[in-house]
Coordinates of C-alpha atoms and ligand atoms in Angstrom, one line a residue:
X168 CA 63.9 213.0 -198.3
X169 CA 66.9 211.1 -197.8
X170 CA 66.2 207.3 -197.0
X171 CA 68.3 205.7 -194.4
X172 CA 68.1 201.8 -193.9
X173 CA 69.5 201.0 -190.4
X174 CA 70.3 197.5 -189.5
X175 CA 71.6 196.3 -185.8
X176 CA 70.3 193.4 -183.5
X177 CA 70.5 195.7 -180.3
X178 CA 67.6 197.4 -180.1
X179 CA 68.7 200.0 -178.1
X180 CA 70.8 201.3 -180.6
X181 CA 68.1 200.7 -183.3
X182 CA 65.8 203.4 -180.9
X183 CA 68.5 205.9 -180.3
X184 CA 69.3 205.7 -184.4
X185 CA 65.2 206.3 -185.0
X186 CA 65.1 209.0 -182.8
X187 CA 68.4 210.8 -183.7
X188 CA 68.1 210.1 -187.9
X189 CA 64.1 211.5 -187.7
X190 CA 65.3 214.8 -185.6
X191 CA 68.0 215.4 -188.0
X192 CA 65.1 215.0 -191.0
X193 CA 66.2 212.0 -192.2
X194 CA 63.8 209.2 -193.4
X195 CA 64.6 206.2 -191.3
X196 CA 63.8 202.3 -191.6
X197 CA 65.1 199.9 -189.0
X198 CA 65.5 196.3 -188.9
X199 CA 67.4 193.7 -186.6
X200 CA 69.9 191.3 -189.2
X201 CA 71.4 191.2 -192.0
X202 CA 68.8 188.8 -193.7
X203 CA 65.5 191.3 -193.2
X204 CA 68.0 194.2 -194.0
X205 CA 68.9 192.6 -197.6
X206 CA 65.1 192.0 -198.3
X207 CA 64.6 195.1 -197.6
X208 CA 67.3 196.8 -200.1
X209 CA 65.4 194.7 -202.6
X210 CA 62.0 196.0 -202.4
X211 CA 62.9 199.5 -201.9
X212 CA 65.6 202.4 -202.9
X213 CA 67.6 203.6 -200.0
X214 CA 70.2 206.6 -200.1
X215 CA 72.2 205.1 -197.2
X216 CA 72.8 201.5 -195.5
X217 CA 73.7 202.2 -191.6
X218 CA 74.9 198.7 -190.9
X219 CA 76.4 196.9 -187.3
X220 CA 79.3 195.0 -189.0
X221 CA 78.7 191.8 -186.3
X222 CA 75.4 190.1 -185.8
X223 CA 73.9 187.3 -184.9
X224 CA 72.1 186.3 -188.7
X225 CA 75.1 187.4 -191.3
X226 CA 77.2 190.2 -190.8
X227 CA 77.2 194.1 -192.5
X228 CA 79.8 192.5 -195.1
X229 CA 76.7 190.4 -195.9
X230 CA 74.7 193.4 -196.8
X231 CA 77.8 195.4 -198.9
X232 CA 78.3 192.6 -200.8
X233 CA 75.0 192.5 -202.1
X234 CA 75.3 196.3 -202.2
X235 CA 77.6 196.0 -204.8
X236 CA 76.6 192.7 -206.2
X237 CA 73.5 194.5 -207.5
X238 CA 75.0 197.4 -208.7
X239 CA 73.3 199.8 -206.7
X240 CA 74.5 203.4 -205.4
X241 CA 73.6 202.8 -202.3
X242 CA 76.4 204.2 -200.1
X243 CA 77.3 201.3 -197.2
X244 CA 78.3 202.9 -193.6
X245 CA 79.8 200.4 -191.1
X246 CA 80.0 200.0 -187.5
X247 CA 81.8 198.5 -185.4
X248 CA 82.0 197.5 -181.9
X249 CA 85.6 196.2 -182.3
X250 CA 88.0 199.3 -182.1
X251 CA 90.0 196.9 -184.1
X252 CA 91.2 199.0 -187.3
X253 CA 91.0 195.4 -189.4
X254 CA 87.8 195.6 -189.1
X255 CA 87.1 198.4 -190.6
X256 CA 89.7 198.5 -192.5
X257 CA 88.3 195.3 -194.6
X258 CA 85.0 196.6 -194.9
X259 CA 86.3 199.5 -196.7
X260 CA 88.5 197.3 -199.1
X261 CA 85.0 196.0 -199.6
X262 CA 83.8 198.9 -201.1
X263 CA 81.8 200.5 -197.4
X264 CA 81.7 204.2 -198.2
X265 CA 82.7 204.6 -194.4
X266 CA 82.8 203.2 -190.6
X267 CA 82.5 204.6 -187.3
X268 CA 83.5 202.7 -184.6
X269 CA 81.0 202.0 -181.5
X270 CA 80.5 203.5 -178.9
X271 CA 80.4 207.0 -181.0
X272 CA 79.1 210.5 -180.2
X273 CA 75.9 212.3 -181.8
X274 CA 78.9 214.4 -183.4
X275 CA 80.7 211.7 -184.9
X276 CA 77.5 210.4 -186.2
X277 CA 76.4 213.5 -187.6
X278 CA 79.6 214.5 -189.7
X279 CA 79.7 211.1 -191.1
X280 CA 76.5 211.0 -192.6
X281 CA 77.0 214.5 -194.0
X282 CA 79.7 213.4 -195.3
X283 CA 77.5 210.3 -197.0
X284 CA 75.0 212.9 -198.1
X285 CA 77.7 215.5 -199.6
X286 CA 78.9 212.9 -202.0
X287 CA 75.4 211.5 -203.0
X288 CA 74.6 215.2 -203.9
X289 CA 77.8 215.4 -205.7
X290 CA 76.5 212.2 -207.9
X291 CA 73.7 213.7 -208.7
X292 CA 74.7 216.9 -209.3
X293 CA 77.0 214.7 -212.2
X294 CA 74.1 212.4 -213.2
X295 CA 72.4 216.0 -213.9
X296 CA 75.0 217.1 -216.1
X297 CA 75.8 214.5 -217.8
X298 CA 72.4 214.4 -219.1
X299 CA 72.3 218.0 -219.5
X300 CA 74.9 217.2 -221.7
X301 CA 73.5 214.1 -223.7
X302 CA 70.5 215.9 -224.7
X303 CA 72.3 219.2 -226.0
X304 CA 74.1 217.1 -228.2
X305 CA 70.8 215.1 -228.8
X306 CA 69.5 218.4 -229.6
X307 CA 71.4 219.3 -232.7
X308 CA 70.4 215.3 -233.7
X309 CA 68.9 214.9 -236.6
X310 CA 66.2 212.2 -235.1
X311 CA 64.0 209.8 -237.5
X312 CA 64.5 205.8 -238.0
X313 CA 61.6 206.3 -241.6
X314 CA 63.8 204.6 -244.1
X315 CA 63.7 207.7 -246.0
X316 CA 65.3 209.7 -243.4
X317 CA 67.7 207.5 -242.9
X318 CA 68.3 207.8 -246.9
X319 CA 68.9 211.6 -246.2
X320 CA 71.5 211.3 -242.6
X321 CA 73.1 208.4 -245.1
X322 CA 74.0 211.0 -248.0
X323 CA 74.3 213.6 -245.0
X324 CA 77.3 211.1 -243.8
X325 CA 78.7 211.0 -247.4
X326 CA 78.8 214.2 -249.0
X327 CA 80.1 216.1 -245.5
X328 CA 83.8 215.9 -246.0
X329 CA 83.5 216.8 -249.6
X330 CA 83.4 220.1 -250.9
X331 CA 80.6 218.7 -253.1
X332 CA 77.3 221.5 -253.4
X333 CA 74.2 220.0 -251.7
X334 CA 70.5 221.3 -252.9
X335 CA 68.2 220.4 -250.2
X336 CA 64.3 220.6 -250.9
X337 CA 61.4 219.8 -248.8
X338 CA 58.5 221.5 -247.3
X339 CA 58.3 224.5 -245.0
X340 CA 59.7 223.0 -241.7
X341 CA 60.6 219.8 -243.1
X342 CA 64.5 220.4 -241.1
X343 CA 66.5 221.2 -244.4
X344 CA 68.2 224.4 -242.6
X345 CA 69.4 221.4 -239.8
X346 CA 70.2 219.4 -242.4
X347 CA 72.6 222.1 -243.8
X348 CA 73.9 222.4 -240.4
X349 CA 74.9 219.1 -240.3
X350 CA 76.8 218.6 -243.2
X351 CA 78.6 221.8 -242.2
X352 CA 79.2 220.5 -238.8
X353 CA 80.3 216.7 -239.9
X354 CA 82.2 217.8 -242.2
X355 CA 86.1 219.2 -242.6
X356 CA 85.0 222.9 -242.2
X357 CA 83.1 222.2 -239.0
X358 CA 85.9 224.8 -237.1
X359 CA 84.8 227.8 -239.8
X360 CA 81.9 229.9 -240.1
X361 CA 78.4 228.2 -241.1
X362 CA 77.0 231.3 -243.0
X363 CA 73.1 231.1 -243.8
X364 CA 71.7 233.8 -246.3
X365 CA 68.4 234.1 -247.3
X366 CA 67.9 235.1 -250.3
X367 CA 64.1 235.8 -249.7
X368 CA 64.8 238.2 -247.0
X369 CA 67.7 240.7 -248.8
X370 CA 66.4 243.8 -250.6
X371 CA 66.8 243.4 -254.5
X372 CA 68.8 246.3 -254.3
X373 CA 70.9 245.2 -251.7
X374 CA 71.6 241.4 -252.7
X375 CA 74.7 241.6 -254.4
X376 CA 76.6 243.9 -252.4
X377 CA 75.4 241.5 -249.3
X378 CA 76.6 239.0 -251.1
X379 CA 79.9 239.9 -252.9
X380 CA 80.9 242.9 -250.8
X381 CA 81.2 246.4 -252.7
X382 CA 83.9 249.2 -252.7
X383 CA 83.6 252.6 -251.3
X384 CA 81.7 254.9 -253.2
X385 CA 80.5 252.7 -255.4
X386 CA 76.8 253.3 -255.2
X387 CA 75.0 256.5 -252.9
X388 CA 75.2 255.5 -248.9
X389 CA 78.7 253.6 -249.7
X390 CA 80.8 255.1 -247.0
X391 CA 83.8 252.7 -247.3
X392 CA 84.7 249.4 -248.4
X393 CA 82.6 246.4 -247.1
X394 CA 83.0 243.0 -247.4
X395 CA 80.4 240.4 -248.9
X396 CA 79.0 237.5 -246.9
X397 CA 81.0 235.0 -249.5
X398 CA 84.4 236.4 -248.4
X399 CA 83.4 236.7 -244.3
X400 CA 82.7 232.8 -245.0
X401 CA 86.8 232.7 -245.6
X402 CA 87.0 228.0 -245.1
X403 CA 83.1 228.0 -244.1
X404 CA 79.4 226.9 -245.2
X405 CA 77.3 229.5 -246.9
X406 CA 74.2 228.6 -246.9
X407 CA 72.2 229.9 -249.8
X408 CA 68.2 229.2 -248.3
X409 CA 65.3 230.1 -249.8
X410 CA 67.8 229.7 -253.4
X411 CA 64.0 230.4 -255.9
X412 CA 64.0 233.5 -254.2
X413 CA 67.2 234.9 -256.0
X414 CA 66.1 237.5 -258.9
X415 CA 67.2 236.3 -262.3
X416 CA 70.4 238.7 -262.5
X417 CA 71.9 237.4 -259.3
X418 CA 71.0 233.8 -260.5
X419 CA 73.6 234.7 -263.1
X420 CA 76.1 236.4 -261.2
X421 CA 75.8 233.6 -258.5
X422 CA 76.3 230.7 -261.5
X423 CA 79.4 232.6 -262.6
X424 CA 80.7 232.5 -258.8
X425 CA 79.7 229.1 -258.3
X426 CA 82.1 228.1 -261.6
X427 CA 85.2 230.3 -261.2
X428 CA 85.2 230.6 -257.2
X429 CA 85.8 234.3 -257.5
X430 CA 83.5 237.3 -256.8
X431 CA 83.9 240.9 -258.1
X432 CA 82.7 243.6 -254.8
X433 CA 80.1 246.2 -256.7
X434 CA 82.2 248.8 -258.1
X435 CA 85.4 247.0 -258.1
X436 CA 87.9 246.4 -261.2
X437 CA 89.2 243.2 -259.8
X438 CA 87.9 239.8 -258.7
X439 CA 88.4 238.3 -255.5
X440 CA 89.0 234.5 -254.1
X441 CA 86.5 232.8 -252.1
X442 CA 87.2 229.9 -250.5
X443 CA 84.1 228.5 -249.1
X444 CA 82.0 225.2 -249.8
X445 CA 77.8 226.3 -250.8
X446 CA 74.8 224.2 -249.8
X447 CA 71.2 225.8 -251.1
X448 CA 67.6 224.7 -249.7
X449 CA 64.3 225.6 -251.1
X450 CA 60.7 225.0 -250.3
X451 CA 59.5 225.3 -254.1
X452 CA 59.9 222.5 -256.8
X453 CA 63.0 223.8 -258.8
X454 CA 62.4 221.9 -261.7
X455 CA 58.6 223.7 -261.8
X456 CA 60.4 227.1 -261.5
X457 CA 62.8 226.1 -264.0
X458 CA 60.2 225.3 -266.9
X459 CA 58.1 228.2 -265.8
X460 CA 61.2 230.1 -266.4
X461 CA 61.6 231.4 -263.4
X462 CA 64.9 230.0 -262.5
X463 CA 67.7 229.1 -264.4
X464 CA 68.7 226.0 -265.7
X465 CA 72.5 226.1 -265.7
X466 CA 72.0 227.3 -262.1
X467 CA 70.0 224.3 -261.4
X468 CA 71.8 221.7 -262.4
X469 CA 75.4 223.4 -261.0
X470 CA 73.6 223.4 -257.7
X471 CA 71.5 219.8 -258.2
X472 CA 74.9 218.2 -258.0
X473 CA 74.1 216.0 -255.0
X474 CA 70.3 216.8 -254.4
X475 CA 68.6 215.9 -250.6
X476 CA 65.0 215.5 -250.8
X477 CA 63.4 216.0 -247.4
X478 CA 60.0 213.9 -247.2
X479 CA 56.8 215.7 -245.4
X480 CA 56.5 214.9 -241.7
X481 CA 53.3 213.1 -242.6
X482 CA 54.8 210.3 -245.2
X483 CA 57.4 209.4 -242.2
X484 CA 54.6 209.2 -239.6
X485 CA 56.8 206.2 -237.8
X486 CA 59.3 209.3 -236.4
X487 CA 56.7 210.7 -234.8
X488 CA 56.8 209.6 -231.4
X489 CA 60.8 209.4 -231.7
X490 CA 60.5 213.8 -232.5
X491 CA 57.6 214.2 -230.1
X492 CA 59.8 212.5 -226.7
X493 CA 62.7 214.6 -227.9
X494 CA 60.8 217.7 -228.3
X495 CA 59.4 216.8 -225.1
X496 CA 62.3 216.3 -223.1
X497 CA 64.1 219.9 -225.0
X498 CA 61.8 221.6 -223.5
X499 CA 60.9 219.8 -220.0
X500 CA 64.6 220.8 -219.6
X501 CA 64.7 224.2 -221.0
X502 CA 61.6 225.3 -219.1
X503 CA 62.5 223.2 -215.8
X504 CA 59.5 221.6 -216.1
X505 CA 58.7 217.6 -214.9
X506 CA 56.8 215.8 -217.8
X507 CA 57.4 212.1 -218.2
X508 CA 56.0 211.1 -221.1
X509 CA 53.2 211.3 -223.8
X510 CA 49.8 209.7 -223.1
X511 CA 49.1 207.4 -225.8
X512 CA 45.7 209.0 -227.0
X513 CA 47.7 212.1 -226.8
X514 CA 50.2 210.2 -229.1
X515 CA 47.8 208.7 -231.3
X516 CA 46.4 212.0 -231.9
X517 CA 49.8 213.6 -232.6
X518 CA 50.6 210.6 -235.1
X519 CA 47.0 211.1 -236.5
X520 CA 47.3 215.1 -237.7
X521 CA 48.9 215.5 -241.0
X522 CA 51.4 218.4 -239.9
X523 CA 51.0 220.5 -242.9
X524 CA 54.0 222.4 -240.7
X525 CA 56.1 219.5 -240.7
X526 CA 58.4 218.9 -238.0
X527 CA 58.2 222.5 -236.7
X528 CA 54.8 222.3 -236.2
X529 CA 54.9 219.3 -234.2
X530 CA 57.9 220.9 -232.0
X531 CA 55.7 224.3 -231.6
X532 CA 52.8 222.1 -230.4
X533 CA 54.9 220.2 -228.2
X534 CA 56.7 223.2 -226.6
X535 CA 53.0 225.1 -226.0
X536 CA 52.1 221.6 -224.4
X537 CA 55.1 221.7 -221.7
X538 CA 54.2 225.4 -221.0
X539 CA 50.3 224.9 -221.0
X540 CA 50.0 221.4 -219.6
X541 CA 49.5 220.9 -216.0
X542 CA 50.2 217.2 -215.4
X543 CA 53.0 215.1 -214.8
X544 CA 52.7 213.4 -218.5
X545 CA 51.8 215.2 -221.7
X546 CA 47.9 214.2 -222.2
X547 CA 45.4 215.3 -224.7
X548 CA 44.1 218.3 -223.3
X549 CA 47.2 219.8 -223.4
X550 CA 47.3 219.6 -227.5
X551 CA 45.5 222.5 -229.8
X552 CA 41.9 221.8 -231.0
X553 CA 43.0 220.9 -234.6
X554 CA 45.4 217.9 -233.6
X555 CA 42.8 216.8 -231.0
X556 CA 40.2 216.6 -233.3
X557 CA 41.6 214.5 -236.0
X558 CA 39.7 211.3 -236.9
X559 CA 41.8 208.6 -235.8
X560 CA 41.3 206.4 -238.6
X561 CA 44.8 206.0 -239.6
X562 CA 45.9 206.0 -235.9
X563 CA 48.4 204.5 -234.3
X564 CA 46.4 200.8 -233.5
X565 CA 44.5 200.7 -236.3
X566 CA 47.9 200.9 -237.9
X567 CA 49.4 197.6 -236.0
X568 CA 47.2 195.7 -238.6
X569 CA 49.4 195.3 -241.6
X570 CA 47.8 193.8 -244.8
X571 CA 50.9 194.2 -247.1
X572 CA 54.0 195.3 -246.5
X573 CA 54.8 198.1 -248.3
X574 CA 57.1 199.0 -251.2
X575 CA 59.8 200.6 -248.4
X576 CA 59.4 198.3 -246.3
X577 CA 58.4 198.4 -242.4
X578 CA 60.9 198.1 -239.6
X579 CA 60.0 195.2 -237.7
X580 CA 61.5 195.8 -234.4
X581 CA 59.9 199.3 -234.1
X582 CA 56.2 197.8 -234.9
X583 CA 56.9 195.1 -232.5
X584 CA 58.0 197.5 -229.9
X585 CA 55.5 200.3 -230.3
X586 CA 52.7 197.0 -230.4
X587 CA 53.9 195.8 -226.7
X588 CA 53.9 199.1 -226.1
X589 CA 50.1 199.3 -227.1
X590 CA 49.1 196.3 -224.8
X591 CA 51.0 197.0 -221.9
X592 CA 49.3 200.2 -222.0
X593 CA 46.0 199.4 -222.4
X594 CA 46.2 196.7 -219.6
X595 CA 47.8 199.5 -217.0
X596 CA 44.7 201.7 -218.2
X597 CA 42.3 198.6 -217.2
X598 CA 43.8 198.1 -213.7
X599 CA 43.7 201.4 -213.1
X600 CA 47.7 201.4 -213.1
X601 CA 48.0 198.4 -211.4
X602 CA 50.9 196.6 -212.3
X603 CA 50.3 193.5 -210.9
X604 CA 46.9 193.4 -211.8
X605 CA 48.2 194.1 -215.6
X606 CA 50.8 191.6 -215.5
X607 CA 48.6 189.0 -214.5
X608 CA 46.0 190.1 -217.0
X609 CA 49.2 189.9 -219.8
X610 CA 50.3 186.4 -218.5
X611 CA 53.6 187.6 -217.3
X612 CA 55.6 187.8 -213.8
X613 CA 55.3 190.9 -212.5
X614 CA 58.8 191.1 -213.1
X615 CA 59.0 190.5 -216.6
X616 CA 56.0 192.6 -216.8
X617 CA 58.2 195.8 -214.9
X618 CA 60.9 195.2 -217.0
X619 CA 59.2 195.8 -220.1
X620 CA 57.7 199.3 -218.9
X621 CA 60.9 200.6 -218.2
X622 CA 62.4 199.3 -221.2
X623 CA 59.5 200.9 -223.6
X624 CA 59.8 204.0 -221.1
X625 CA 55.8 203.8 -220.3
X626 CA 55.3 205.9 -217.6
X627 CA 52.5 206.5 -216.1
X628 CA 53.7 208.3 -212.2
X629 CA 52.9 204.6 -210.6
X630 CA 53.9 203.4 -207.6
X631 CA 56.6 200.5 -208.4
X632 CA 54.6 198.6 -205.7
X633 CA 50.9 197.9 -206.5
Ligands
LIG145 N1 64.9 215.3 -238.1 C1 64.8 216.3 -237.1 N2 65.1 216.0 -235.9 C2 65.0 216.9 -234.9 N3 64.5 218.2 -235.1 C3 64.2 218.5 -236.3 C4 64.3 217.6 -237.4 N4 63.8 218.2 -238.5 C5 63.5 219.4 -238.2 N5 63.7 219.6 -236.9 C6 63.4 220.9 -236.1 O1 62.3 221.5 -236.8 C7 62.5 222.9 -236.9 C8 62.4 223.3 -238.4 O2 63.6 222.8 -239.0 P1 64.3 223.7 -240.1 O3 64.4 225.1 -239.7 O4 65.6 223.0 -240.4 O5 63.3 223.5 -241.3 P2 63.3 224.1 -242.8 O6 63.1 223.0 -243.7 O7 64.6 224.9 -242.9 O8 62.0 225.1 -242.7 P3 61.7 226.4 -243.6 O9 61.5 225.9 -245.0 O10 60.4 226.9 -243.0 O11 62.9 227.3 -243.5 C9 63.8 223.2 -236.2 O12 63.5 223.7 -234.9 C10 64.5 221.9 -236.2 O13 65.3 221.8 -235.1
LIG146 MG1 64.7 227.0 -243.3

């Protein structure tokens, strides 16, 4: 509904303008000068200002100037008894999106508020994008402020523009495959192919001649020539996942590539140059496979040049609500649905589960809860059994009482934040979403009080008014 804020002292054109803007579907307010018409503009958002230009307490160029003192997109349409182009002229210097000059026709009226309308449309048709836009790249973010991921995106920074190997560990989920990604993408080869192989998922049989290409004939169903994965990467990433699962003559094979930069195709005489940079990820503890003898330990350490540890989701518990909002927003967006925010027993819950699937567990749980839930937030009855059983006893407020601070530290901002957070919460939920009520009950102005909501992003569908 578009809101229209219609200010002239003669109230016969104040009737005609109710009539006329409600017919056309239009949500109309009228007032009678310029004072009453800036109060109003301050308590409530209006699409449109309709404003006479002369009357008797300050004039429209009152009301545009505070239009555009206060920053607001409100779009300013003048008019004017004086068929004096000056006028109008001025008002448009002053930033008025457009005049019409009195007496006017229904007709004249009409095309310049479509006009008016078009271009807010347009605006928000860009706002849309442009935020379409922030979170696809926010997408492909690696998001966690735990001083141990911010170890890893610091290394991820460094070793990018090298050609240096990168062995990335962690648990199942954990994000070392977006990790690999990102050196890839940060780095100088971000224009070439990103090639991932996994090395669990290719045949025995089949590994090397996926890997290193093979000639024709050389083995029975070898029709012609093909080329190995290593070679398609010409300049690229290949990125060697799942690296434990490599049987013990391709470990050898792949050491003796990793040292010369040259692979021999199955059933070729000749070697051939490759060109690209390797990153390997596993989910098993290397050094455990090594002394079980299960993996080799010239391979190991050629790959454990620069290693990346990934940490469990449940030792970084602080990026929690950071992943959870950004899963939640992914897939708001992808799935056109309207979702807020998190309830904060939802939250405490999802910060209380110890996410033995790491982070994609959390962004599976978060995805089923957009397609599930039903309300306008994501609460706790949108979350599976498991997560919404948890004892909270290492929840989220139990947790604002430090004792000691640990060995890596806390970030002091974020506890601070998340703590205001907490109260401003809990006094909304006592008032029953009152803000006012809260504030008072907080011993802050209500506007410090609103402020601090939409700063901290706590939304809970209120009206802005009670
Ligand atoms: N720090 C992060 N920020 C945002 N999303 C993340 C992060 N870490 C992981 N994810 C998301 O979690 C999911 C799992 O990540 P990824 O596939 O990289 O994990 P993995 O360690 O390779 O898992 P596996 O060992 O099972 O292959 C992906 O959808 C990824 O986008
Ligand atoms: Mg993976």
């Amino acid at each position: 509904m578009v809101n229209i804020l219609v200010i002239d002292d003669e109230p016969s054109i104040r009737e005609f303008l109710d009539i006329f803007l409600r017919r056309e579907g239009y949500n109309p307010t009228l007032v009678e000068d310029a004072v009453s018409g800036i109060a109003k503009l301050g308590e409530k958002t209006f699409d449109i200002v309709l404003t006479d230009l002369r009357m008797p307490r300050g004039s429209g160029m009152d009301v545009l100037r505070w239009v555009k003192d206060n920053n607001s997109s409100t779009l300013v349409l003048m008019m004017t008894a004086f068929a004096t182009t000056e006028n109008a002229l001025e008002a448009m210097k002053g930033g008025a999106y457009d005049y019409i000059i009195k007496p006017f026709k229904v007709d004249e009226l009409k095309l310049v508020i479509a006009r008016a309308i078009k271009r807010i449309n347009l605006e928000n048709e860009n706002t849309k994008l442009r935020h379409q836009l922030e979170t696809r790249t926010a997408r492909q973010r690696l998001i966690g402020s735990a001083p141990a991921l911010k170890d890893v995106l610091d290394i991820v920074e460094r070793v990018a523009p090298t050609n240096s190997t990168v062995l990335i560990t962690g648990e199942s989920g954990t994000g070392k495959e977006m990790v690999a990604r990102a050196i890839h993408s940060r780095g100088l080869r971000a224009a070439d192919p990103f090639v991932p192989i996994n090395c669990g998922a290719i045949p025995e049989n089949l590994i090397e001649s996926e890997l290193f290409g093979h000639v024709k004939g050389a083995f029975t169903g070898a029709n012609q020539d093909k080329e190995g994965l290593l070679t398609a990467a010409e300049t690229g990433t290949v990125f060697l996942d799942e690296i434990a699962e490599l049987p013990m003559l391709m470990q050898v094979k792949l050491l003796r590539v990793l040292q010369e930069k040259q692979v021999r195709p199955v059933g070729a005489n000749h070697d051939t140059q490759i060109h690209c940079r390797f990153l390997a990820a596993t989910n098993r503890d290397l050094e455990e496979e090594v002394k079980e003898g299960r993996f080799r330990e010239d391979l190991f350490f050629r790959l454990n040049i620069i290693p990346i540890h990934l940490p469990p989701l449940r030792d970084r518990k602080q990026d929690i609500p950071l992943l959870a909002e950004s899963f939640l927003v992914k897939y708001c967006e992808e799935q056109n649905r309207n979702m807020h925010g998190i309830h904060d027993e939802a939250m405490a819950q999802l910060v209380a589960w110890h996410w033995p699937g790491n982070v994609r567990e959390l962004e599976n749980t978060v995805e089923r809860a957009v397609t599930l839930g039903q309300g306008t937030a994501l609460s706790l009855k949108d979350l599976p059994q498991r997560v919404r059983d948890v004892e909270r006893s290492n929840s989220f407020s139990a947790n604002f009482e430090v004792q000691e601070i640990p060995e890596q530290g806390i970030p002091m901002e974020d506890w601070l934040e998340a703590y205001e957070s907490h109260l401003l919460t809990l006094a909304l939920e006592k008032t029953n979403g009152k803000k006012k009520e809260a504030a008072k009950l907080l011993g802050l102005s209500f506007r410090s009080f609103r402020y601090r909501v939409a700063k901290l992003g706590i939304q809970n569908g209120l009206d802005d008014e009670t």
